[in-house]
Every structure is written in structure tokens, then in C-alpha cells.
């Protein structure tokens, strides 16, 4: 009986996939997280500690940890690493000066034992900004093609409009190989430094992305 239940549970895709959203401060991590959750731009303030939200896309449950990116907080990123399946690295595409720091942090993460099985999605964010670097330029600078031991994908996006975010989620769900389509959209804020606590049904970019992915 227990076995049948476990099989049914896995069939319905209720397993949660842990995601950490990292990147330097001001890159747009929190804006992206709340776009996924609510399909809205929320007013953000520098994240002290972390925000954690459950995002459901096509019956795939992602538990997303948005971790503060200020220099003083980066040394504690590794406390979030265990059981992480996906790293979302958010890059501020206009911030040329600090791309070298992002690169250092990326390769430090990839070398970490707890992240050896993690796949990496890089969001080249703020593509609406004039003079920003393209995803190709960022890819070259970060020498992504040299990464052989982790699956990776780079996606240009604009967190303010949501453009490109579904494509990023699409890559993540494709890594899991999810083909199920009978999801009940559900988003639950578990805890948040924005001090909001609510459950949203049927809205949010996660829901739109489900529709987007099903229409393909
Ligand atoms: P962080 O969580 O990585 O530190 P935030 O970054 O999500 O707090 O975003 C930092 C600032 O960048 C915010 O502006 C936010 O609105 C802005 N931002 C995020 N994504 C984009 C984008 O795609 N384009 C543009 N132009 N701005 C973006 P404020 O002014 O509130 O500090
Ligand atoms: Mg933040």
C-alpha cells in the first residue's frame, strides 16, 4: 500500500526541487522571485538573510531560496547548499565592473562538494537597460563553455516585465523531464523578509509559465 502511494506520489510530481537564487546584491534576485510568485514587481529592499517561496510550474514544485548577495552575506551562501538541485545565478547585465566578482563566486560554488550535482541557470537580467551586456557577452566573460561537470544554461531576461523568465523555468523543468500537465497552481509564502504571508491560487508568473509551457 505504502509503495503504491509512493509511486502515485512520484507520478503526480509532488516532489520538491530545491533551488537557490544567488548573485550580487542589486542583481534582481528578489524581483525575479516575486515575479515567479505573483507576476508583479514588488518593492524590494536589500535582502538580509533569505526569502523562501514555493513556486509550482507544470506540477513541478520548486522551493526557491533567494539569498542576500551583499559581500558580508556571501560567505554564508554555503549554508544553503545541501540538497540543492538548481542554482539560479542572477547577473546585473549593466554591472560590468562587478562581473569578475560574479565569476569568482560562480566558480567557488561549482567547486563546492554540496553543489556537485546542481544544474546552473544564469539569468542575464536587466536587458531593458541601455548599454547592457548581452547574454552572449556574459557567457564569454564567465567562460561558461568551459563548464563540463554541471549542466548550465544562460537566459537573457528583464525581471521588471517578466520577459525571459518562463524560458528559464522551461529549461529547469526540462532538466527534470516533467511532461505532466495537470497541475493545480499553488503558491505559498513560507517565510519572507517582505513580511507577507499568504497563499495565492491561479495567478503569478509560475501559473503563466505553466500555460506557456503547455502551449508549446
Ligand atoms: P537583489 O535581490 O538581487 O539585491 P532586487 O535585487 O530584486 O532587490 O533589485 C534591485 C533593483 O534592481 C531594484 O530597484 C529592482 O527594481 C531593479 N531591477 C530588478 N530587475 C530589473 C530589471 O530587469 N530591469 C531594471 N531596469 N531594473 C531591475 P530599486 O530601484 O528598487 O533599488
Ligand atoms: Mg534581494
Short mmCIF file of N, CA and C in Angstrom, two decimals, residues 34-196:
data_model
loop_
_atom_site.label_atom_id
_atom_site.label_comp_id
_atom_site.label_asym_id
_atom_site.label_seq_id
_atom_site.Cartn_x
_atom_site.Cartn_y
_atom_site.Cartn_z
N UNK A 34 9.72 37.20 -6.80
CA UNK A 34 8.33 37.64 -6.62
C UNK A 34 7.59 37.79 -7.95
N UNK A 35 8.32 37.89 -9.06
CA UNK A 35 7.66 37.80 -10.37
C UNK A 35 7.13 36.37 -10.54
N UNK A 36 7.95 35.39 -10.19
CA UNK A 36 7.51 34.00 -10.28
C UNK A 36 6.26 33.77 -9.43
N UNK A 37 6.28 34.37 -8.26
CA UNK A 37 5.22 34.11 -7.29
C UNK A 37 3.94 34.85 -7.61
N UNK A 38 4.06 36.12 -7.97
CA UNK A 38 2.86 36.96 -8.05
C UNK A 38 2.66 37.61 -9.41
N UNK A 39 3.65 37.47 -10.29
CA UNK A 39 3.58 38.17 -11.57
C UNK A 39 3.44 39.67 -11.37
N UNK A 40 4.13 40.15 -10.39
CA UNK A 40 4.10 41.58 -10.09
C UNK A 40 5.50 42.02 -9.69
N UNK A 41 5.80 43.28 -9.93
CA UNK A 41 7.06 43.82 -9.43
C UNK A 41 6.78 44.30 -8.01
N UNK A 42 7.51 43.77 -7.05
CA UNK A 42 7.31 44.22 -5.67
C UNK A 42 8.40 45.22 -5.33
N UNK A 43 8.11 46.06 -4.40
CA UNK A 43 9.16 46.97 -3.94
C UNK A 43 10.13 46.15 -3.09
N UNK A 44 11.40 46.18 -3.45
CA UNK A 44 12.37 45.36 -2.71
C UNK A 44 13.28 46.25 -1.89
N UNK A 45 13.80 45.68 -0.84
CA UNK A 45 14.90 46.33 -0.11
C UNK A 45 15.98 45.26 0.03
N UNK A 46 17.22 45.65 0.26
CA UNK A 46 18.28 44.64 0.30
C UNK A 46 17.90 43.47 1.22
N UNK A 47 18.07 42.26 0.69
CA UNK A 47 17.65 41.07 1.43
C UNK A 47 18.69 40.74 2.50
N UNK A 48 18.25 40.78 3.73
CA UNK A 48 19.12 40.38 4.84
C UNK A 48 18.69 38.96 5.18
N UNK A 49 19.58 38.01 4.99
CA UNK A 49 19.18 36.61 5.19
C UNK A 49 18.62 36.07 3.90
N UNK A 50 17.40 35.58 3.92
CA UNK A 50 16.86 34.96 2.70
C UNK A 50 15.34 35.08 2.66
N UNK A 51 14.80 34.92 1.44
CA UNK A 51 13.36 34.74 1.25
C UNK A 51 13.19 33.33 0.71
N UNK A 52 12.15 32.64 1.10
CA UNK A 52 11.91 31.31 0.54
C UNK A 52 10.45 31.19 0.13
N UNK A 53 10.25 30.70 -1.08
CA UNK A 53 8.90 30.58 -1.64
C UNK A 53 8.77 29.27 -2.39
N UNK A 54 7.55 28.75 -2.43
CA UNK A 54 7.31 27.57 -3.26
C UNK A 54 6.65 28.02 -4.56
N UNK A 55 7.25 27.66 -5.67
CA UNK A 55 6.71 28.02 -6.99
C UNK A 55 6.34 26.72 -7.69
N UNK A 56 5.13 26.66 -8.24
CA UNK A 56 4.71 25.44 -8.93
C UNK A 56 4.57 25.73 -10.41
N UNK A 57 5.27 24.99 -11.21
CA UNK A 57 5.20 25.14 -12.66
C UNK A 57 4.95 23.77 -13.27
N UNK A 58 3.84 23.63 -13.97
CA UNK A 58 3.53 22.35 -14.61
C UNK A 58 3.68 21.20 -13.63
N UNK A 59 3.07 21.35 -12.49
CA UNK A 59 3.08 20.31 -11.46
C UNK A 59 4.46 20.02 -10.88
N UNK A 60 5.40 20.85 -11.21
CA UNK A 60 6.73 20.70 -10.62
C UNK A 60 6.87 21.73 -9.50
N UNK A 61 7.21 21.25 -8.34
CA UNK A 61 7.31 22.13 -7.18
C UNK A 61 8.78 22.54 -6.97
N UNK A 62 8.99 23.81 -7.03
CA UNK A 62 10.34 24.33 -6.75
C UNK A 62 10.30 25.08 -5.42
N UNK A 63 11.21 24.73 -4.54
CA UNK A 63 11.36 25.52 -3.33
C UNK A 63 12.54 26.45 -3.55
N UNK A 64 12.24 27.74 -3.71
CA UNK A 64 13.27 28.69 -4.13
C UNK A 64 13.75 29.56 -2.98
N UNK A 65 15.04 29.51 -2.76
CA UNK A 65 15.68 30.31 -1.72
C UNK A 65 16.41 31.48 -2.37
N UNK A 66 15.96 32.67 -2.06
CA UNK A 66 16.59 33.90 -2.56
C UNK A 66 17.51 34.39 -1.45
N UNK A 67 18.80 34.35 -1.72
CA UNK A 67 19.78 34.60 -0.67
C UNK A 67 20.42 35.97 -0.85
N UNK A 68 20.55 36.69 0.23
CA UNK A 68 21.15 38.04 0.18
C UNK A 68 22.54 38.01 -0.45
N UNK A 69 22.83 39.00 -1.30
CA UNK A 69 24.06 38.96 -2.09
C UNK A 69 25.14 39.94 -1.67
N UNK A 70 24.90 40.70 -0.59
CA UNK A 70 25.93 41.65 -0.16
C UNK A 70 27.19 40.90 0.24
N UNK A 71 28.30 41.59 0.13
CA UNK A 71 29.60 40.95 0.38
C UNK A 71 29.62 40.21 1.73
N UNK A 72 29.08 40.87 2.74
CA UNK A 72 29.14 40.28 4.09
C UNK A 72 28.31 39.01 4.20
N UNK A 73 27.34 38.83 3.28
CA UNK A 73 26.46 37.66 3.37
C UNK A 73 26.94 36.50 2.49
N UNK A 74 27.85 36.81 1.54
CA UNK A 74 28.23 35.78 0.57
C UNK A 74 28.94 34.59 1.21
N UNK A 75 29.66 34.87 2.30
CA UNK A 75 30.40 33.78 2.95
C UNK A 75 29.44 32.77 3.58
N UNK A 76 28.19 33.16 3.77
CA UNK A 76 27.25 32.20 4.37
C UNK A 76 26.36 31.52 3.31
N UNK A 77 26.60 31.81 2.02
CA UNK A 77 25.81 31.13 0.98
C UNK A 77 25.88 29.61 1.14
N UNK A 78 27.08 29.12 1.53
CA UNK A 78 27.25 27.66 1.56
C UNK A 78 26.36 26.97 2.60
N UNK A 79 25.80 27.72 3.52
CA UNK A 79 24.90 27.08 4.49
C UNK A 79 23.56 26.70 3.84
N UNK A 80 23.34 27.20 2.63
CA UNK A 80 22.09 26.88 1.91
C UNK A 80 22.29 25.76 0.87
N UNK A 81 23.50 25.27 0.71
CA UNK A 81 23.79 24.42 -0.45
C UNK A 81 23.24 22.99 -0.41
N UNK A 82 23.12 22.41 0.78
CA UNK A 82 22.81 20.98 0.80
C UNK A 82 21.47 20.69 0.11
N UNK A 83 21.46 19.62 -0.68
CA UNK A 83 20.28 19.16 -1.45
C UNK A 83 19.82 20.11 -2.56
N UNK A 84 20.66 21.05 -2.92
CA UNK A 84 20.28 21.98 -3.99
C UNK A 84 20.36 21.28 -5.35
N UNK A 85 19.27 21.38 -6.12
CA UNK A 85 19.27 20.80 -7.47
C UNK A 85 19.56 21.84 -8.54
N UNK A 86 19.14 23.06 -8.27
CA UNK A 86 19.35 24.13 -9.25
C UNK A 86 19.92 25.37 -8.57
N UNK A 87 20.90 25.95 -9.26
CA UNK A 87 21.40 27.27 -8.86
C UNK A 87 20.87 28.24 -9.91
N UNK A 88 20.18 29.27 -9.46
CA UNK A 88 19.86 30.37 -10.39
C UNK A 88 20.82 31.49 -10.05
N UNK A 89 21.71 31.80 -10.99
CA UNK A 89 22.66 32.89 -10.79
C UNK A 89 22.13 34.10 -11.55
N UNK A 90 21.83 35.15 -10.82
CA UNK A 90 21.29 36.36 -11.46
C UNK A 90 22.42 37.36 -11.65
N UNK A 91 22.56 37.81 -12.89
CA UNK A 91 23.61 38.77 -13.22
C UNK A 91 22.96 40.09 -13.61
N UNK A 92 23.44 41.18 -13.06
CA UNK A 92 23.02 42.51 -13.48
C UNK A 92 23.82 42.83 -14.75
N UNK A 93 23.13 42.81 -15.90
CA UNK A 93 23.85 42.89 -17.18
C UNK A 93 24.46 44.26 -17.45
N UNK A 94 24.14 45.22 -16.60
CA UNK A 94 24.71 46.56 -16.79
C UNK A 94 25.94 46.74 -15.90
N UNK A 95 26.11 45.85 -14.96
CA UNK A 95 27.17 45.98 -13.95
C UNK A 95 28.46 45.30 -14.44
N UNK A 96 29.14 45.96 -15.39
CA UNK A 96 30.37 45.37 -15.94
C UNK A 96 31.46 45.26 -14.90
N UNK A 97 31.50 46.26 -14.00
CA UNK A 97 32.61 46.32 -13.04
C UNK A 97 32.67 45.13 -12.10
N UNK A 98 31.48 44.61 -11.77
CA UNK A 98 31.48 43.55 -10.76
C UNK A 98 31.30 42.16 -11.36
N UNK A 99 31.39 42.06 -12.70
CA UNK A 99 31.20 40.74 -13.31
C UNK A 99 32.31 39.78 -12.91
N UNK A 100 33.51 40.34 -12.65
CA UNK A 100 34.62 39.47 -12.23
C UNK A 100 34.33 38.86 -10.84
N UNK A 101 33.64 39.60 -10.00
CA UNK A 101 33.30 39.06 -8.67
C UNK A 101 32.26 37.95 -8.84
N UNK A 102 31.29 38.19 -9.74
CA UNK A 102 30.29 37.15 -10.02
C UNK A 102 30.96 35.88 -10.51
N UNK A 103 31.96 36.07 -11.37
CA UNK A 103 32.68 34.91 -11.92
C UNK A 103 33.36 34.12 -10.80
N UNK A 104 34.05 34.85 -9.92
CA UNK A 104 34.71 34.19 -8.78
C UNK A 104 33.70 33.40 -7.95
N UNK A 105 32.56 34.03 -7.66
CA UNK A 105 31.54 33.37 -6.83
C UNK A 105 30.98 32.14 -7.54
N UNK A 106 30.79 32.26 -8.86
CA UNK A 106 30.26 31.13 -9.63
C UNK A 106 31.18 29.92 -9.52
N UNK A 107 32.46 30.14 -9.77
CA UNK A 107 33.38 29.00 -9.77
C UNK A 107 33.64 28.47 -8.35
N UNK A 108 33.52 29.34 -7.37
CA UNK A 108 33.62 28.87 -5.98
C UNK A 108 32.44 27.92 -5.68
N UNK A 109 31.26 28.31 -6.15
CA UNK A 109 30.08 27.46 -5.92
C UNK A 109 30.21 26.12 -6.63
N UNK A 110 30.64 26.19 -7.89
CA UNK A 110 30.72 24.96 -8.68
C UNK A 110 31.71 23.96 -8.10
N UNK A 111 32.70 24.48 -7.37
CA UNK A 111 33.71 23.60 -6.78
C UNK A 111 33.25 23.02 -5.44
N UNK A 112 32.12 23.50 -4.95
CA UNK A 112 31.66 23.05 -3.64
C UNK A 112 31.04 21.66 -3.73
N UNK A 113 31.46 20.82 -2.81
CA UNK A 113 31.01 19.42 -2.78
C UNK A 113 29.47 19.30 -2.78
N UNK A 114 28.80 20.13 -1.98
CA UNK A 114 27.33 20.02 -1.86
C UNK A 114 26.60 20.41 -3.14
N UNK A 115 27.31 21.06 -4.07
CA UNK A 115 26.64 21.51 -5.30
C UNK A 115 27.10 20.71 -6.52
N UNK A 116 27.75 19.59 -6.28
CA UNK A 116 28.37 18.89 -7.43
C UNK A 116 27.33 18.36 -8.41
N UNK A 117 26.09 18.15 -7.93
CA UNK A 117 25.05 17.64 -8.84
C UNK A 117 24.10 18.74 -9.32
N UNK A 118 24.37 19.95 -8.93
CA UNK A 118 23.42 21.03 -9.25
C UNK A 118 23.58 21.53 -10.69
N UNK A 119 22.45 21.84 -11.31
CA UNK A 119 22.45 22.48 -12.63
C UNK A 119 22.38 23.99 -12.43
N UNK A 120 22.93 24.73 -13.38
CA UNK A 120 23.03 26.19 -13.20
C UNK A 120 22.27 26.94 -14.29
N UNK A 121 21.33 27.75 -13.87
CA UNK A 121 20.65 28.65 -14.80
C UNK A 121 21.15 30.06 -14.52
N UNK A 122 21.69 30.68 -15.56
CA UNK A 122 22.18 32.06 -15.38
C UNK A 122 21.18 33.00 -16.04
N UNK A 123 20.64 33.92 -15.27
CA UNK A 123 19.76 34.94 -15.82
C UNK A 123 20.60 36.20 -16.09
N UNK A 124 20.71 36.58 -17.35
CA UNK A 124 21.33 37.86 -17.70
C UNK A 124 20.23 38.91 -17.60
N UNK A 125 20.09 39.46 -16.39
CA UNK A 125 18.94 40.32 -16.08
C UNK A 125 19.19 41.78 -16.50
N UNK A 126 18.13 42.55 -16.45
CA UNK A 126 18.13 44.00 -16.76
C UNK A 126 18.47 44.25 -18.23
N UNK A 127 17.91 43.41 -19.08
CA UNK A 127 18.14 43.58 -20.51
C UNK A 127 17.44 44.81 -21.07
N UNK A 128 16.61 45.45 -20.26
CA UNK A 128 15.96 46.69 -20.68
C UNK A 128 16.90 47.88 -20.56
N UNK A 129 18.02 47.72 -19.89
CA UNK A 129 18.92 48.85 -19.65
C UNK A 129 19.80 49.11 -20.88
N UNK A 130 19.85 50.38 -21.25
CA UNK A 130 20.66 50.77 -22.41
C UNK A 130 22.14 50.46 -22.15
N UNK A 131 22.78 49.86 -23.12
CA UNK A 131 24.22 49.59 -22.99
C UNK A 131 24.55 48.34 -22.18
N UNK A 132 23.52 47.53 -21.90
CA UNK A 132 23.78 46.34 -21.09
C UNK A 132 24.54 45.29 -21.90
N UNK A 133 25.18 44.38 -21.20
CA UNK A 133 25.87 43.27 -21.88
C UNK A 133 24.83 42.26 -22.34
N UNK A 134 25.09 41.64 -23.47
CA UNK A 134 24.19 40.59 -23.94
C UNK A 134 24.50 39.29 -23.19
N UNK A 135 23.58 38.33 -23.32
CA UNK A 135 23.82 37.02 -22.69
C UNK A 135 25.08 36.38 -23.28
N UNK A 136 25.31 36.60 -24.57
CA UNK A 136 26.50 36.01 -25.21
C UNK A 136 27.79 36.61 -24.63
N UNK A 137 27.77 37.93 -24.43
CA UNK A 137 28.95 38.58 -23.84
C UNK A 137 29.21 38.07 -22.43
N UNK A 138 28.14 37.94 -21.67
CA UNK A 138 28.29 37.46 -20.28
C UNK A 138 28.79 36.02 -20.28
N UNK A 139 28.24 35.23 -21.19
CA UNK A 139 28.66 33.83 -21.32
C UNK A 139 30.16 33.73 -21.61
N UNK A 140 30.62 34.58 -22.50
CA UNK A 140 32.05 34.57 -22.85
C UNK A 140 32.88 34.98 -21.66
N UNK A 141 32.44 36.07 -21.00
CA UNK A 141 33.22 36.56 -19.86
C UNK A 141 33.30 35.52 -18.74
N UNK A 142 32.18 34.84 -18.52
CA UNK A 142 32.14 33.84 -17.44
C UNK A 142 32.72 32.49 -17.89
N UNK A 143 33.18 32.42 -19.14
CA UNK A 143 33.72 31.18 -19.76
C UNK A 143 32.82 29.98 -19.46
N UNK A 144 31.54 30.18 -19.75
CA UNK A 144 30.58 29.11 -19.44
C UNK A 144 30.87 27.83 -20.22
N UNK A 145 31.39 28.00 -21.44
CA UNK A 145 31.62 26.81 -22.27
C UNK A 145 32.68 25.88 -21.66
N UNK A 146 33.42 26.40 -20.68
CA UNK A 146 34.43 25.54 -20.03
C UNK A 146 33.82 24.68 -18.92
N UNK A 147 32.56 24.93 -18.60
CA UNK A 147 31.93 24.17 -17.52
C UNK A 147 31.42 22.84 -18.08
N UNK A 148 32.08 21.77 -17.70
CA UNK A 148 31.72 20.46 -18.24
C UNK A 148 31.04 19.56 -17.22
N UNK A 149 31.22 19.90 -15.94
CA UNK A 149 30.72 18.98 -14.91
C UNK A 149 29.39 19.40 -14.29
N UNK A 150 28.80 20.46 -14.82
CA UNK A 150 27.46 20.88 -14.38
C UNK A 150 26.67 21.28 -15.62
N UNK A 151 25.41 20.84 -15.72
CA UNK A 151 24.58 21.36 -16.81
C UNK A 151 24.35 22.85 -16.57
N UNK A 152 24.40 23.65 -17.61
CA UNK A 152 24.17 25.08 -17.42
C UNK A 152 23.41 25.64 -18.62
N UNK A 153 22.80 26.79 -18.37
CA UNK A 153 22.04 27.46 -19.43
C UNK A 153 22.01 28.94 -19.10
N UNK A 154 22.19 29.78 -20.11
CA UNK A 154 22.09 31.23 -19.86
C UNK A 154 20.88 31.78 -20.59
N UNK A 155 20.16 32.64 -19.91
CA UNK A 155 18.91 33.19 -20.45
C UNK A 155 18.87 34.69 -20.20
N UNK A 156 18.67 35.46 -21.25
CA UNK A 156 18.52 36.90 -21.02
C UNK A 156 17.10 37.17 -20.50
N UNK A 157 16.99 38.16 -19.65
CA UNK A 157 15.65 38.45 -19.10
C UNK A 157 15.56 39.89 -18.60
N UNK A 158 14.33 40.27 -18.34
CA UNK A 158 14.06 41.55 -17.67
C UNK A 158 13.06 41.24 -16.57
N UNK A 159 13.53 41.31 -15.35
CA UNK A 159 12.66 40.94 -14.22
C UNK A 159 11.50 41.92 -14.06
N UNK A 160 11.66 43.15 -14.56
CA UNK A 160 10.59 44.13 -14.38
C UNK A 160 9.37 43.78 -15.22
N UNK A 161 9.61 43.24 -16.42
CA UNK A 161 8.48 42.87 -17.29
C UNK A 161 8.20 41.37 -17.24
N UNK A 162 9.15 40.62 -16.76
CA UNK A 162 8.98 39.15 -16.71
C UNK A 162 9.51 38.47 -17.97
N UNK A 163 9.94 39.27 -18.93
CA UNK A 163 10.42 38.70 -20.19
C UNK A 163 11.61 37.76 -19.97
N UNK A 164 11.54 36.58 -20.53
CA UNK A 164 12.65 35.62 -20.44
C UNK A 164 12.58 34.68 -19.23
N UNK A 165 11.73 35.04 -18.26
CA UNK A 165 11.72 34.23 -17.03
C UNK A 165 11.11 32.84 -17.28
N UNK A 166 10.04 32.79 -18.07
CA UNK A 166 9.41 31.48 -18.36
C UNK A 166 10.39 30.57 -19.09
N UNK A 167 11.15 31.16 -20.01
CA UNK A 167 12.12 30.35 -20.76
C UNK A 167 13.15 29.73 -19.81
N UNK A 168 13.52 30.49 -18.78
CA UNK A 168 14.45 29.95 -17.79
C UNK A 168 13.82 28.78 -17.03
N UNK A 169 12.56 28.98 -16.63
CA UNK A 169 11.87 27.90 -15.91
C UNK A 169 11.67 26.69 -16.82
N UNK A 170 11.45 26.97 -18.09
CA UNK A 170 11.26 25.88 -19.06
C UNK A 170 12.52 24.99 -19.08
N UNK A 171 13.68 25.64 -19.07
CA UNK A 171 14.92 24.85 -19.08
C UNK A 171 15.01 24.02 -17.80
N UNK A 172 14.63 24.62 -16.69
CA UNK A 172 14.70 23.87 -15.43
C UNK A 172 13.77 22.67 -15.44
N UNK A 173 12.54 22.88 -15.88
CA UNK A 173 11.60 21.75 -15.89
C UNK A 173 12.05 20.69 -16.89
N UNK A 174 12.68 21.12 -17.98
CA UNK A 174 13.15 20.13 -18.96
C UNK A 174 14.27 19.28 -18.37
N UNK A 175 15.03 19.87 -17.45
CA UNK A 175 16.09 19.08 -16.79
C UNK A 175 15.47 17.99 -15.94
N UNK A 176 14.31 18.26 -15.40
CA UNK A 176 13.65 17.27 -14.56
C UNK A 176 12.90 16.27 -15.45
N UNK A 177 12.63 16.68 -16.68
CA UNK A 177 11.95 15.80 -17.61
C UNK A 177 10.47 15.69 -17.32
N UNK A 178 9.91 16.79 -16.84
CA UNK A 178 8.49 16.75 -16.49
C UNK A 178 7.61 16.93 -17.72
N UNK A 179 6.65 16.03 -17.89
CA UNK A 179 5.74 16.18 -19.03
C UNK A 179 4.30 16.26 -18.54
N UNK A 180 4.13 16.26 -17.23
CA UNK A 180 2.76 16.23 -16.70
C UNK A 180 2.14 17.62 -16.81
N UNK A 181 0.85 17.67 -16.99
CA UNK A 181 0.25 18.96 -17.30
C UNK A 181 -0.99 19.26 -16.47
N UNK A 182 -1.23 18.47 -15.44
CA UNK A 182 -2.49 18.66 -14.72
C UNK A 182 -2.26 19.32 -13.36
N UNK A 183 -1.51 20.39 -13.39
CA UNK A 183 -1.17 21.00 -12.11
C UNK A 183 -2.28 21.88 -11.57
N UNK A 184 -2.33 21.97 -10.27
CA UNK A 184 -3.19 22.96 -9.63
C UNK A 184 -2.24 24.08 -9.19
N UNK A 185 -2.36 25.26 -9.80
CA UNK A 185 -1.43 26.32 -9.41
C UNK A 185 -1.54 26.60 -7.92
N UNK A 186 -0.44 26.63 -7.28
CA UNK A 186 -0.46 26.87 -5.83
C UNK A 186 0.84 27.56 -5.44
N UNK A 187 0.73 28.66 -4.76
CA UNK A 187 1.94 29.31 -4.29
C UNK A 187 1.75 29.65 -2.82
N UNK A 188 2.66 29.26 -2.04
CA UNK A 188 2.55 29.51 -0.60
C UNK A 188 3.81 30.24 -0.14
N UNK A 189 3.63 31.38 0.47
CA UNK A 189 4.80 32.04 1.04
C UNK A 189 5.08 31.37 2.39
N UNK A 190 6.22 30.78 2.51
CA UNK A 190 6.57 30.09 3.75
C UNK A 190 7.14 31.07 4.77
N UNK A 191 8.03 31.90 4.29
CA UNK A 191 8.54 32.95 5.16
C UNK A 191 9.16 33.99 4.27
N UNK A 192 9.21 35.18 4.73
CA UNK A 192 9.67 36.21 3.82
C UNK A 192 10.13 37.43 4.58
N UNK A 193 11.23 38.00 4.11
CA UNK A 193 11.67 39.23 4.76
C UNK A 193 10.79 40.40 4.35
N UNK A 194 9.90 40.16 3.35
CA UNK A 194 8.97 41.21 2.97
C UNK A 194 7.79 41.26 3.94
N UNK A 195 7.82 40.31 4.88
CA UNK A 195 6.79 40.26 5.91
C UNK A 195 5.39 40.07 5.37
N UNK A 196 5.26 39.31 4.31
CA UNK A 196 3.93 38.99 3.81
C UNK A 196 3.74 37.49 3.99
#
